[in-house]
Amino acid sequence: MTEITTLNLQRVLNDLFEKGTAYHTLRGIHNAAKMIFNYAKEVGVIGVNPVEAVFVPKKKLTLEETNGEDVSKLYLETDELKVFLNTVDAHRNIMNRTLIYTIAFTGMRPGEAIALKYEDIDLEKKSIRINKTTYAKKSLRGDFDLTPPKTISSIRTVDIDDIIVEKLKELFHYRVIREWIVSDYVFGNIDGIPPTVKSLNQTVRRLGEKTL
């Protein structure tokens, strides 16, 4: 274990990716490896977790493939994501910033993120339980139902990085000091109501255009 490097692990994921392994399977492998090496670090076997700098590869779509696609389905390369997130950092709405970061770092669907409630998040264990999504009726804020994900396999718990933990804490603190309306929803805005997937997609598009 002490001889395994970040490059070794990255090559393994890249090789599986080239062989057609599904993205969610790669995410599972990445999460499992991260937990194993975190434990090794905690008991003193290693000093640094080599998985921290490993990324899960995604398919880069062509313009033809993305034509007409919903922005939530588009994948960005690592460098492109960094540029995009720099633009997100300058966005004035802290709720939107935190929501976009959470989606980008966890791979969850926009509807799943919007449906998150405080009870779904464990900042101590650094995990998020995903067991529902939103079903919008008329694309109006607040006019939605909470429904189970499309498949049983979509019900899952994902690990979150320290950066997401800190951004969530910042959002929660901001909500209190600004006296926003109390809401069960993690991404409830000043009035306690979360955005629609449509409005989130529009925000992402506008931010994306600024990076061109």
PDB file of C-alpha atoms in Angstrom:
ATOM      1  CA  MET A   1       0.000   0.000   0.000  1.00  0.00           C
ATOM      2  CA  THR A   2       2.861   2.377   0.761  1.00  0.00           C
ATOM      3  CA  GLU A   3       4.139   1.951  -2.807  1.00  0.00           C
ATOM      4  CA  ILE A   4       0.856   2.870  -4.506  1.00  0.00           C
ATOM      5  CA  THR A   5       0.934   6.377  -5.980  1.00  0.00           C
ATOM      6  CA  THR A   6      -1.636   8.786  -7.351  1.00  0.00           C
ATOM      7  CA  LEU A   7      -0.358   8.062 -10.857  1.00  0.00           C
ATOM      8  CA  ASN A   8      -0.845   4.306 -10.334  1.00  0.00           C
ATOM      9  CA  LEU A   9      -4.452   4.811  -9.265  1.00  0.00           C
ATOM     10  CA  GLN A  10      -5.179   7.298 -12.026  1.00  0.00           C
ATOM     11  CA  ARG A  11      -3.875   4.851 -14.629  1.00  0.00           C
ATOM     12  CA  VAL A  12      -6.206   2.154 -13.261  1.00  0.00           C
ATOM     13  CA  LEU A  13      -9.276   4.398 -13.558  1.00  0.00           C
ATOM     14  CA  ASN A  14      -8.208   5.635 -16.991  1.00  0.00           C
ATOM     15  CA  ASP A  15      -7.739   2.046 -18.175  1.00  0.00           C
ATOM     16  CA  LEU A  16     -11.192   1.018 -16.909  1.00  0.00           C
ATOM     17  CA  PHE A  17     -12.658   4.124 -18.541  1.00  0.00           C
ATOM     18  CA  GLU A  18     -11.075   3.234 -21.890  1.00  0.00           C
ATOM     19  CA  LYS A  19     -12.571  -0.261 -21.593  1.00  0.00           C
ATOM     20  CA  GLY A  20     -16.060   1.219 -21.284  1.00  0.00           C
ATOM     21  CA  THR A  21     -16.662   0.981 -17.532  1.00  0.00           C
ATOM     22  CA  ALA A  22     -19.721   3.041 -16.518  1.00  0.00           C
ATOM     23  CA  TYR A  23     -19.095   6.393 -14.857  1.00  0.00           C
ATOM     24  CA  HIS A  24     -21.049   5.506 -11.709  1.00  0.00           C
ATOM     25  CA  THR A  25     -19.024   2.299 -11.382  1.00  0.00           C
ATOM     26  CA  LEU A  26     -15.830   4.327 -11.616  1.00  0.00           C
ATOM     27  CA  ARG A  27     -17.196   6.687  -8.948  1.00  0.00           C
ATOM     28  CA  GLY A  28     -17.872   3.701  -6.721  1.00  0.00           C
ATOM     29  CA  ILE A  29     -14.332   2.405  -7.169  1.00  0.00           C
ATOM     30  CA  HIS A  30     -12.943   5.873  -6.462  1.00  0.00           C
ATOM     31  CA  ASN A  31     -15.026   6.271  -3.285  1.00  0.00           C
ATOM     32  CA  ALA A  32     -14.098   2.797  -2.023  1.00  0.00           C
ATOM     33  CA  ALA A  33     -10.386   3.397  -2.633  1.00  0.00           C
ATOM     34  CA  LYS A  34     -10.615   6.761  -0.913  1.00  0.00           C
ATOM     35  CA  MET A  35     -12.130   5.216   2.218  1.00  0.00           C
ATOM     36  CA  ILE A  36      -9.520   2.429   2.308  1.00  0.00           C
ATOM     37  CA  PHE A  37      -6.597   4.835   2.022  1.00  0.00           C
ATOM     38  CA  ASN A  38      -8.191   7.260   4.486  1.00  0.00           C
ATOM     39  CA  TYR A  39      -8.213   4.446   7.037  1.00  0.00           C
ATOM     40  CA  ALA A  40      -4.608   3.586   6.224  1.00  0.00           C
ATOM     41  CA  LYS A  41      -3.713   7.237   6.820  1.00  0.00           C
ATOM     42  CA  GLU A  42      -5.612   7.340  10.129  1.00  0.00           C
ATOM     43  CA  VAL A  43      -3.764   4.291  11.515  1.00  0.00           C
ATOM     44  CA  GLY A  44      -0.405   5.618  10.379  1.00  0.00           C
ATOM     45  CA  VAL A  45       0.361   3.215   7.529  1.00  0.00           C
ATOM     46  CA  ILE A  46       0.689   6.106   5.040  1.00  0.00           C
ATOM     47  CA  GLY A  47       1.177   9.826   5.439  1.00  0.00           C
ATOM     48  CA  VAL A  48      -0.800  11.049   2.425  1.00  0.00           C
ATOM     49  CA  ASN A  49      -3.914   9.634   0.780  1.00  0.00           C
ATOM     50  CA  PRO A  50      -2.950   9.191  -2.913  1.00  0.00           C
ATOM     51  CA  VAL A  51      -6.633   9.065  -3.946  1.00  0.00           C
ATOM     52  CA  GLU A  52      -7.175  12.737  -3.020  1.00  0.00           C
ATOM     53  CA  ALA A  53      -5.657  13.928  -6.310  1.00  0.00           C
ATOM     54  CA  VAL A  54      -7.258  11.224  -8.469  1.00  0.00           C
ATOM     55  CA  PHE A  55     -10.189  12.232 -10.667  1.00  0.00           C
ATOM     56  CA  VAL A  56     -12.884  10.078 -12.247  1.00  0.00           C
ATOM     57  CA  PRO A  57     -12.667  10.390 -16.047  1.00  0.00           C
ATOM     58  CA  LYS A  58     -15.790  11.262 -18.004  1.00  0.00           C
ATOM     59  CA  LYS A  59     -16.679  11.150 -21.661  1.00  0.00           C
ATOM     60  CA  LYS A  60     -16.097  14.454 -23.421  1.00  0.00           C
ATOM     61  CA  LEU A  61     -19.030  15.062 -25.735  1.00  0.00           C
ATOM     62  CA  THR A  62     -18.743  16.587 -29.194  1.00  0.00           C
ATOM     63  CA  LEU A  63     -20.755  19.619 -30.249  1.00  0.00           C
ATOM     64  CA  GLU A  64     -22.983  17.325 -32.288  1.00  0.00           C
ATOM     65  CA  GLU A  65     -23.663  15.159 -29.259  1.00  0.00           C
ATOM     66  CA  THR A  66     -24.430  18.121 -27.009  1.00  0.00           C
ATOM     67  CA  ASN A  67     -26.714  19.900 -29.446  1.00  0.00           C
ATOM     68  CA  GLY A  68     -30.064  20.297 -27.723  1.00  0.00           C
ATOM     69  CA  GLU A  69     -28.914  18.486 -24.570  1.00  0.00           C
ATOM     70  CA  ASP A  70     -29.814  19.780 -21.135  1.00  0.00           C
ATOM     71  CA  VAL A  71     -26.837  21.548 -19.569  1.00  0.00           C
ATOM     72  CA  SER A  72     -26.975  19.228 -16.554  1.00  0.00           C
ATOM     73  CA  LYS A  73     -25.919  16.330 -18.792  1.00  0.00           C
ATOM     74  CA  LEU A  74     -22.757  17.951 -20.122  1.00  0.00           C
ATOM     75  CA  TYR A  75     -19.375  16.819 -18.869  1.00  0.00           C
ATOM     76  CA  LEU A  76     -16.321  19.037 -18.432  1.00  0.00           C
ATOM     77  CA  GLU A  77     -12.674  18.131 -18.445  1.00  0.00           C
ATOM     78  CA  THR A  78     -10.733  18.932 -15.259  1.00  0.00           C
ATOM     79  CA  ASP A  79      -9.208  22.165 -16.620  1.00  0.00           C
ATOM     80  CA  GLU A  80     -12.566  23.274 -18.018  1.00  0.00           C
ATOM     81  CA  LEU A  81     -14.243  22.593 -14.680  1.00  0.00           C
ATOM     82  CA  LYS A  82     -11.673  24.725 -12.852  1.00  0.00           C
ATOM     83  CA  VAL A  83     -12.300  27.655 -15.204  1.00  0.00           C
ATOM     84  CA  PHE A  84     -16.057  27.262 -14.843  1.00  0.00           C
ATOM     85  CA  LEU A  85     -15.891  27.074 -11.027  1.00  0.00           C
ATOM     86  CA  ASN A  86     -13.785  30.249 -10.962  1.00  0.00           C
ATOM     87  CA  THR A  87     -16.702  31.943 -12.679  1.00  0.00           C
ATOM     88  CA  VAL A  88     -19.141  30.343 -10.233  1.00  0.00           C
ATOM     89  CA  ASP A  89     -17.099  31.762  -7.326  1.00  0.00           C
ATOM     90  CA  ALA A  90     -17.886  35.272  -8.556  1.00  0.00           C
ATOM     91  CA  HIS A  91     -21.643  34.615  -8.724  1.00  0.00           C
ATOM     92  CA  ARG A  92     -23.503  36.781  -6.193  1.00  0.00           C
ATOM     93  CA  ASN A  93     -26.026  34.151  -5.021  1.00  0.00           C
ATOM     94  CA  ILE A  94     -24.405  31.974  -2.324  1.00  0.00           C
ATOM     95  CA  MET A  95     -27.163  29.366  -2.583  1.00  0.00           C
ATOM     96  CA  ASN A  96     -26.599  28.917  -6.333  1.00  0.00           C
ATOM     97  CA  ARG A  97     -22.832  28.809  -5.838  1.00  0.00           C
ATOM     98  CA  THR A  98     -23.078  26.078  -3.216  1.00  0.00           C
ATOM     99  CA  LEU A  99     -25.654  24.114  -5.212  1.00  0.00           C
ATOM    100  CA  ILE A 100     -23.529  24.127  -8.367  1.00  0.00           C
ATOM    101  CA  TYR A 101     -20.407  23.104  -6.444  1.00  0.00           C
ATOM    102  CA  THR A 102     -22.292  20.256  -4.769  1.00  0.00           C
ATOM    103  CA  ILE A 103     -23.525  18.910  -8.101  1.00  0.00           C
ATOM    104  CA  ALA A 104     -20.092  19.276  -9.717  1.00  0.00           C
ATOM    105  CA  PHE A 105     -18.269  17.429  -6.912  1.00  0.00           C
ATOM    106  CA  THR A 106     -20.794  14.645  -6.290  1.00  0.00           C
ATOM    107  CA  GLY A 107     -22.171  13.884  -9.744  1.00  0.00           C
ATOM    108  CA  MET A 108     -25.750  13.926  -8.461  1.00  0.00           C
ATOM    109  CA  ARG A 109     -28.557  15.023 -10.734  1.00  0.00           C
ATOM    110  CA  PRO A 110     -29.893  18.597 -10.352  1.00  0.00           C
ATOM    111  CA  GLY A 111     -33.302  17.334  -9.220  1.00  0.00           C
ATOM    112  CA  GLU A 112     -31.653  15.176  -6.558  1.00  0.00           C
ATOM    113  CA  ALA A 113     -29.601  18.094  -5.254  1.00  0.00           C
ATOM    114  CA  ILE A 114     -32.564  20.460  -5.182  1.00  0.00           C
ATOM    115  CA  ALA A 115     -34.583  17.872  -3.216  1.00  0.00           C
ATOM    116  CA  LEU A 116     -31.951  17.552  -0.470  1.00  0.00           C
ATOM    117  CA  LYS A 117     -33.056  18.240   3.087  1.00  0.00           C
ATOM    118  CA  TYR A 118     -30.921  18.856   6.160  1.00  0.00           C
ATOM    119  CA  GLU A 119     -31.630  15.322   7.383  1.00  0.00           C
ATOM    120  CA  ASP A 120     -29.911  13.964   4.265  1.00  0.00           C
ATOM    121  CA  ILE A 121     -26.570  15.580   5.056  1.00  0.00           C
ATOM    122  CA  ASP A 122     -24.008  14.457   7.629  1.00  0.00           C
ATOM    123  CA  LEU A 123     -21.189  16.979   7.757  1.00  0.00           C
ATOM    124  CA  GLU A 124     -19.360  15.025  10.461  1.00  0.00           C
ATOM    125  CA  LYS A 125     -19.205  11.868   8.354  1.00  0.00           C
ATOM    126  CA  LYS A 126     -18.857  13.952   5.181  1.00  0.00           C
ATOM    127  CA  SER A 127     -21.661  12.187   3.353  1.00  0.00           C
ATOM    128  CA  ILE A 128     -24.948  12.879   1.602  1.00  0.00           C
ATOM    129  CA  ARG A 129     -27.839  10.430   1.411  1.00  0.00           C
ATOM    130  CA  ILE A 130     -29.679  10.621  -1.923  1.00  0.00           C
ATOM    131  CA  ASN A 131     -33.154   9.066  -1.799  1.00  0.00           C
ATOM    132  CA  LYS A 132     -35.446  11.454  -3.667  1.00  0.00           C
ATOM    133  CA  THR A 133     -35.719  13.890  -6.540  1.00  0.00           C
ATOM    134  CA  THR A 134     -38.079  16.647  -7.609  1.00  0.00           C
ATOM    135  CA  TYR A 135     -40.966  16.281 -10.022  1.00  0.00           C
ATOM    136  CA  ALA A 136     -41.820  19.729 -11.376  1.00  0.00           C
ATOM    137  CA  LYS A 137     -45.425  20.320 -12.399  1.00  0.00           C
ATOM    138  CA  LYS A 138     -45.268  23.684 -14.150  1.00  0.00           C
ATOM    139  CA  SER A 139     -41.622  24.780 -13.709  1.00  0.00           C
ATOM    140  CA  LEU A 140     -42.753  27.228 -11.023  1.00  0.00           C
ATOM    141  CA  ARG A 141     -40.752  27.624  -7.829  1.00  0.00           C
ATOM    142  CA  GLY A 142     -42.318  25.621  -5.044  1.00  0.00           C
ATOM    143  CA  ASP A 143     -44.663  23.785  -7.401  1.00  0.00           C
ATOM    144  CA  PHE A 144     -43.090  20.339  -7.255  1.00  0.00           C
ATOM    145  CA  ASP A 145     -43.463  16.935  -5.647  1.00  0.00           C
ATOM    146  CA  LEU A 146     -40.733  14.848  -4.053  1.00  0.00           C
ATOM    147  CA  THR A 147     -40.507  11.416  -5.632  1.00  0.00           C
ATOM    148  CA  PRO A 148     -38.110   8.454  -5.349  1.00  0.00           C
ATOM    149  CA  PRO A 149     -35.237   8.393  -7.867  1.00  0.00           C
ATOM    150  CA  LYS A 150     -35.841   6.698 -11.212  1.00  0.00           C
ATOM    151  CA  THR A 151     -34.315   3.392 -10.097  1.00  0.00           C
ATOM    152  CA  ILE A 152     -33.569   1.642  -6.808  1.00  0.00           C
ATOM    153  CA  SER A 153     -29.846   1.817  -7.609  1.00  0.00           C
ATOM    154  CA  SER A 154     -30.123   5.609  -7.650  1.00  0.00           C
ATOM    155  CA  ILE A 155     -30.753   5.546  -3.893  1.00  0.00           C
ATOM    156  CA  ARG A 156     -27.245   5.914  -2.534  1.00  0.00           C
ATOM    157  CA  THR A 157     -24.896   7.628  -0.120  1.00  0.00           C
ATOM    158  CA  VAL A 158     -22.032   9.660  -1.547  1.00  0.00           C
ATOM    159  CA  ASP A 159     -18.936  11.012   0.157  1.00  0.00           C
ATOM    160  CA  ILE A 160     -18.270  14.739  -0.040  1.00  0.00           C
ATOM    161  CA  ASP A 161     -14.925  16.509  -0.101  1.00  0.00           C
ATOM    162  CA  ASP A 162     -13.836  19.050   2.503  1.00  0.00           C
ATOM    163  CA  ILE A 163     -14.488  21.880   0.066  1.00  0.00           C
ATOM    164  CA  ILE A 164     -18.183  20.940  -0.098  1.00  0.00           C
ATOM    165  CA  VAL A 165     -18.392  20.541   3.675  1.00  0.00           C
ATOM    166  CA  GLU A 166     -17.009  24.058   4.128  1.00  0.00           C
ATOM    167  CA  LYS A 167     -19.276  25.573   1.483  1.00  0.00           C
ATOM    168  CA  LEU A 168     -22.344  23.972   3.056  1.00  0.00           C
ATOM    169  CA  LYS A 169     -21.325  25.257   6.487  1.00  0.00           C
ATOM    170  CA  GLU A 170     -20.842  28.713   4.995  1.00  0.00           C
ATOM    171  CA  LEU A 171     -24.307  28.590   3.417  1.00  0.00           C
ATOM    172  CA  PHE A 172     -25.947  27.428   6.651  1.00  0.00           C
ATOM    173  CA  HIS A 173     -24.240  30.206   8.635  1.00  0.00           C
ATOM    174  CA  TYR A 174     -25.110  32.818   6.027  1.00  0.00           C
ATOM    175  CA  ARG A 175     -28.756  31.751   6.127  1.00  0.00           C
ATOM    176  CA  VAL A 176     -28.871  32.253   9.900  1.00  0.00           C
ATOM    177  CA  ILE A 177     -27.137  35.634  10.086  1.00  0.00           C
ATOM    178  CA  ARG A 178     -29.226  36.980   7.184  1.00  0.00           C
ATOM    179  CA  GLU A 179     -32.379  35.605   8.845  1.00  0.00           C
ATOM    180  CA  TRP A 180     -33.614  33.732   5.812  1.00  0.00           C
ATOM    181  CA  ILE A 181     -36.910  31.920   6.217  1.00  0.00           C
ATOM    182  CA  VAL A 182     -36.375  28.585   7.988  1.00  0.00           C
ATOM    183  CA  SER A 183     -36.664  25.724   5.522  1.00  0.00           C
ATOM    184  CA  ASP A 184     -36.131  21.965   5.534  1.00  0.00           C
ATOM    185  CA  TYR A 185     -34.440  22.282   2.148  1.00  0.00           C
ATOM    186  CA  VAL A 186     -30.660  22.555   2.026  1.00  0.00           C
ATOM    187  CA  PHE A 187     -30.878  24.786  -1.014  1.00  0.00           C
ATOM    188  CA  GLY A 188     -33.902  26.822  -0.032  1.00  0.00           C
ATOM    189  CA  ASN A 189     -33.374  30.447  -1.023  1.00  0.00           C
ATOM    190  CA  ILE A 190     -34.149  33.533   1.066  1.00  0.00           C
ATOM    191  CA  ASP A 191     -37.845  32.586   1.037  1.00  0.00           C
ATOM    192  CA  GLY A 192     -37.074  28.946   1.927  1.00  0.00           C
ATOM    193  CA  ILE A 193     -38.010  27.660  -1.533  1.00  0.00           C
ATOM    194  CA  PRO A 194     -35.391  25.865  -3.675  1.00  0.00           C
ATOM    195  CA  PRO A 195     -34.958  26.773  -7.358  1.00  0.00           C
ATOM    196  CA  THR A 196     -36.407  24.779 -10.224  1.00  0.00           C
ATOM    197  CA  VAL A 197     -34.172  22.592 -12.352  1.00  0.00           C
ATOM    198  CA  LYS A 198     -35.021  24.877 -15.276  1.00  0.00           C
ATOM    199  CA  SER A 199     -33.836  28.029 -13.492  1.00  0.00           C
ATOM    200  CA  LEU A 200     -30.693  26.241 -12.299  1.00  0.00           C
ATOM    201  CA  ASN A 201     -29.916  25.175 -15.858  1.00  0.00           C
ATOM    202  CA  GLN A 202     -30.402  28.771 -17.025  1.00  0.00           C
ATOM    203  CA  THR A 203     -27.983  29.997 -14.354  1.00  0.00           C
ATOM    204  CA  VAL A 204     -25.397  27.386 -15.362  1.00  0.00           C
ATOM    205  CA  ARG A 205     -25.760  28.388 -19.028  1.00  0.00           C
ATOM    206  CA  ARG A 206     -25.211  32.060 -18.237  1.00  0.00           C
ATOM    207  CA  LEU A 207     -22.140  31.267 -16.147  1.00  0.00           C
ATOM    208  CA  GLY A 208     -20.855  28.924 -18.829  1.00  0.00           C
ATOM    209  CA  GLU A 209     -21.131  31.652 -21.455  1.00  0.00           C
ATOM    210  CA  LYS A 210     -18.865  33.863 -19.351  1.00  0.00           C
ATOM    211  CA  THR A 211     -16.085  31.290 -19.543  1.00  0.00           C
ATOM    212  CA  LEU A 212     -16.013  31.221 -23.347  1.00  0.00           C
TER     213      LEU A 212
END
